[in-house]
């Protein structure tokens, strides 16, 4: 069964808005928590996502973001 292209067009603004919420939550944590312990980054990320009302992110995605941020070198 082929997907109706109009459904894609209707869904994309919703998806884009959600991704923008996630980005607004992740970016400040990426800046402030780079190189910090995973557990600290993960907790800060969860709180930031909740504050942006973007907590409906797949747990594995949150874990991956936290891992990447934790493993990033801290800003000098």
Short mmCIF file of C-alpha atoms in Angstrom, two decimals, residues 1-8:
data_model
loop_
_atom_site.label_atom_id
_atom_site.label_comp_id
_atom_site.label_asym_id
_atom_site.label_seq_id
_atom_site.Cartn_x
_atom_site.Cartn_y
_atom_site.Cartn_z
CA UNK A 1 0.00 0.00 0.00
CA UNK A 2 1.47 3.34 -1.05
CA UNK A 3 1.48 6.25 1.37
CA UNK A 4 -0.58 9.28 0.50
CA UNK A 5 1.85 12.16 -0.26
CA UNK A 6 -0.53 14.65 1.35
CA UNK A 7 -0.10 12.84 4.68
CA UNK A 8 3.63 13.51 4.46
#
